[in-house]
């Protein structure tokens, strides 16, 4: 009997809790995440010879540090104490949901994209080419209707099949100027022996975005004076740059998502929309 730790992550209202209930039935435990009032739900599921510990993470749109929910989800994901993440996606609202997916992929999180609410997407006439989407994102894609228990067996099958995924981090091209800075930041992170467990490219991007939690983590890990050298490098480049790096990073992320959607999703033409 092999144990797997599986976390459900995704936007609010994507059907995470419904999926959690579907997977775990009455084998649930409700508590709190340490130090915060955010509810923590865990439960168990069984498939073939596998025993799955399932964790329902708080729903978030982003993995910044702006709410307790985001911090809980992010801390869990950066700590890496899980085998695989099931990213529950509302198929009827793919654009918005993929923004979160892309953030997970950039962090190097091993995940399966779960296209939930497939019934809602169908009602709206949205057709998703799963094979294409899977190719473009480099991960497995499974379609489900959690509220009707549809696709659960296939999801369990894929969960077990993908249990040993490792470091499939997505690399979006942020353009020469930002890419040069990312490379130099990574070089310094390596030189200073910054956490090997955290994806270095992701850390560099977060530092360039001045993410407060990333800065705190950096200072904790390598000390304030070395951290200052990295912050100075970034500040110096910002001064010289014509465009705001934060904007470039966000724009390029959306460009990537738009391209993925254009190549894998067919929407009804305006006139035949129901
Ligand atoms: P969470 O915020 O991600 O935990 O989402 P919930 O599990 O609470 O689900 C939000 C709403 O969507 C609930 O009313 C569910 O019954 C409903 N829901 C969940 N999965 C599906 C699905 O596949 N199809 C449809 N039509 N509704 C769903
Ligand atoms: Mg929920
Ligand atoms: K893994």
PDB file of N, CA and C and ligand atoms in Angstrom, residues 11-19 56 116-120 144-147, ligand 1:
ATOM      1  N   UNK A  11      -8.662  28.374  -8.246  1.00  0.00           N
ATOM      2  CA  UNK A  11      -9.421  29.583  -7.945  1.00  0.00           C
ATOM      3  C   UNK A  11     -10.624  29.245  -7.055  1.00  0.00           C
ATOM      4  N   UNK A  12     -11.115  30.229  -6.307  1.00  0.00           N
ATOM      5  CA  UNK A  12     -12.358  30.014  -5.563  1.00  0.00           C
ATOM      6  C   UNK A  12     -13.473  29.629  -6.544  1.00  0.00           C
ATOM      7  N   UNK A  13     -14.399  28.792  -6.093  1.00  0.00           N
ATOM      8  CA  UNK A  13     -15.556  28.381  -6.900  1.00  0.00           C
ATOM      9  C   UNK A  13     -15.242  27.567  -8.146  1.00  0.00           C
ATOM     10  N   UNK A  14     -14.069  26.944  -8.155  1.00  0.00           N
ATOM     11  CA  UNK A  14     -13.759  26.090  -9.304  1.00  0.00           C
ATOM     12  C   UNK A  14     -14.253  24.670  -9.064  1.00  0.00           C
ATOM     13  N   UNK A  15     -14.702  24.405  -7.828  1.00  0.00           N
ATOM     14  CA  UNK A  15     -15.225  23.078  -7.496  1.00  0.00           C
ATOM     15  C   UNK A  15     -14.267  22.233  -6.669  1.00  0.00           C
ATOM     16  N   UNK A  16     -13.315  22.890  -6.001  1.00  0.00           N
ATOM     17  CA  UNK A  16     -12.333  22.152  -5.202  1.00  0.00           C
ATOM     18  C   UNK A  16     -12.970  21.326  -4.087  1.00  0.00           C
ATOM     19  N   UNK A  17     -13.846  21.988  -3.310  1.00  0.00           N
ATOM     20  CA  UNK A  17     -14.436  21.280  -2.180  1.00  0.00           C
ATOM     21  C   UNK A  17     -15.360  20.162  -2.660  1.00  0.00           C
ATOM     22  N   UNK A  18     -16.079  20.413  -3.745  1.00  0.00           N
ATOM     23  CA  UNK A  18     -16.937  19.372  -4.323  1.00  0.00           C
ATOM     24  C   UNK A  18     -16.075  18.172  -4.734  1.00  0.00           C
ATOM     25  N   UNK A  19     -14.950  18.444  -5.359  1.00  0.00           N
ATOM     26  CA  UNK A  19     -14.023  17.383  -5.768  1.00  0.00           C
ATOM     27  C   UNK A  19     -13.454  16.670  -4.545  1.00  0.00           C
ATOM     28  N   UNK A  56      -7.352  19.934   0.832  1.00  0.00           N
ATOM     29  CA  UNK A  56      -8.084  20.990   0.114  1.00  0.00           C
ATOM     30  C   UNK A  56      -7.440  22.335   0.461  1.00  0.00           C
ATOM     31  N   UNK A 116     -12.558  21.025 -14.689  1.00  0.00           N
ATOM     32  CA  UNK A 116     -13.842  20.752 -14.029  1.00  0.00           C
ATOM     33  C   UNK A 116     -14.929  21.639 -14.655  1.00  0.00           C
ATOM     34  N   UNK A 117     -16.169  21.384 -14.287  1.00  0.00           N
ATOM     35  CA  UNK A 117     -17.310  22.133 -14.833  1.00  0.00           C
ATOM     36  C   UNK A 117     -17.355  21.995 -16.354  1.00  0.00           C
ATOM     37  N   UNK A 118     -16.977  20.816 -16.813  1.00  0.00           N
ATOM     38  CA  UNK A 118     -17.011  20.538 -18.251  1.00  0.00           C
ATOM     39  C   UNK A 118     -18.442  20.701 -18.774  1.00  0.00           C
ATOM     40  N   UNK A 119     -19.442  20.435 -17.921  1.00  0.00           N
ATOM     41  CA  UNK A 119     -20.859  20.601 -18.319  1.00  0.00           C
ATOM     42  C   UNK A 119     -21.182  22.070 -18.598  1.00  0.00           C
ATOM     43  N   UNK A 120     -20.642  22.957 -17.763  1.00  0.00           N
ATOM     44  CA  UNK A 120     -20.883  24.399 -17.949  1.00  0.00           C
ATOM     45  C   UNK A 120     -20.236  24.898 -19.240  1.00  0.00           C
ATOM     46  N   UNK A 144     -13.567  16.820 -15.905  1.00  0.00           N
ATOM     47  CA  UNK A 144     -14.458  16.293 -14.854  1.00  0.00           C
ATOM     48  C   UNK A 144     -15.717  17.151 -14.702  1.00  0.00           C
ATOM     49  N   UNK A 145     -16.734  16.536 -14.104  1.00  0.00           N
ATOM     50  CA  UNK A 145     -17.898  17.271 -13.598  1.00  0.00           C
ATOM     51  C   UNK A 145     -18.032  16.801 -12.147  1.00  0.00           C
ATOM     52  N   UNK A 146     -17.366  17.501 -11.252  1.00  0.00           N
ATOM     53  CA  UNK A 146     -17.284  17.050  -9.853  1.00  0.00           C
ATOM     54  C   UNK A 146     -18.655  16.912  -9.222  1.00  0.00           C
ATOM     55  N   UNK A 147     -19.569  17.838  -9.540  1.00  0.00           N
ATOM     56  CA  UNK A 147     -20.890  17.824  -8.918  1.00  0.00           C
ATOM     57  C   UNK A 147     -21.715  16.605  -9.335  1.00  0.00           C
TER      58      UNK A 147
HETATM   59  P1  LIG B   1     -14.548  25.748  -4.327  1.00  0.00           P
HETATM   60  O1  LIG B   1     -14.734  27.173  -3.938  1.00  0.00           O
HETATM   61  O2  LIG B   1     -13.477  25.617  -5.353  1.00  0.00           O
HETATM   62  O3  LIG B   1     -14.343  24.838  -3.173  1.00  0.00           O
HETATM   63  O4  LIG B   1     -15.896  25.321  -5.095  1.00  0.00           O
HETATM   64  P2  LIG B   1     -17.107  24.428  -4.584  1.00  0.00           P
HETATM   65  O5  LIG B   1     -16.739  22.986  -4.536  1.00  0.00           O
HETATM   66  O6  LIG B   1     -17.670  25.008  -3.338  1.00  0.00           O
HETATM   67  O7  LIG B   1     -18.115  24.595  -5.807  1.00  0.00           O
HETATM   68  C1  LIG B   1     -18.720  25.819  -6.162  1.00  0.00           C
HETATM   69  C2  LIG B   1     -20.083  25.544  -6.810  1.00  0.00           C
HETATM   70  O8  LIG B   1     -19.910  24.870  -8.053  1.00  0.00           O
HETATM   71  C3  LIG B   1     -20.965  24.619  -5.990  1.00  0.00           C
HETATM   72  O9  LIG B   1     -22.291  25.085  -6.100  1.00  0.00           O
HETATM   73  C4  LIG B   1     -20.811  23.265  -6.652  1.00  0.00           C
HETATM   74  O10 LIG B   1     -21.935  22.442  -6.501  1.00  0.00           O
HETATM   75  C5  LIG B   1     -20.624  23.655  -8.089  1.00  0.00           C
HETATM   76  N1  LIG B   1     -19.852  22.681  -8.893  1.00  0.00           N
HETATM   77  C6  LIG B   1     -18.735  22.024  -8.549  1.00  0.00           C
HETATM   78  N2  LIG B   1     -18.293  21.266  -9.564  1.00  0.00           N
HETATM   79  C7  LIG B   1     -19.152  21.447 -10.591  1.00  0.00           C
HETATM   80  C8  LIG B   1     -19.212  20.947 -11.936  1.00  0.00           C
HETATM   81  O11 LIG B   1     -18.375  20.187 -12.412  1.00  0.00           O
HETATM   82  N3  LIG B   1     -20.262  21.388 -12.696  1.00  0.00           N
HETATM   83  C9  LIG B   1     -21.196  22.261 -12.224  1.00  0.00           C
HETATM   84  N4  LIG B   1     -22.167  22.632 -13.048  1.00  0.00           N
HETATM   85  N5  LIG B   1     -21.144  22.754 -10.981  1.00  0.00           N
HETATM   86  C10 LIG B   1     -20.153  22.355 -10.167  1.00  0.00           C
END
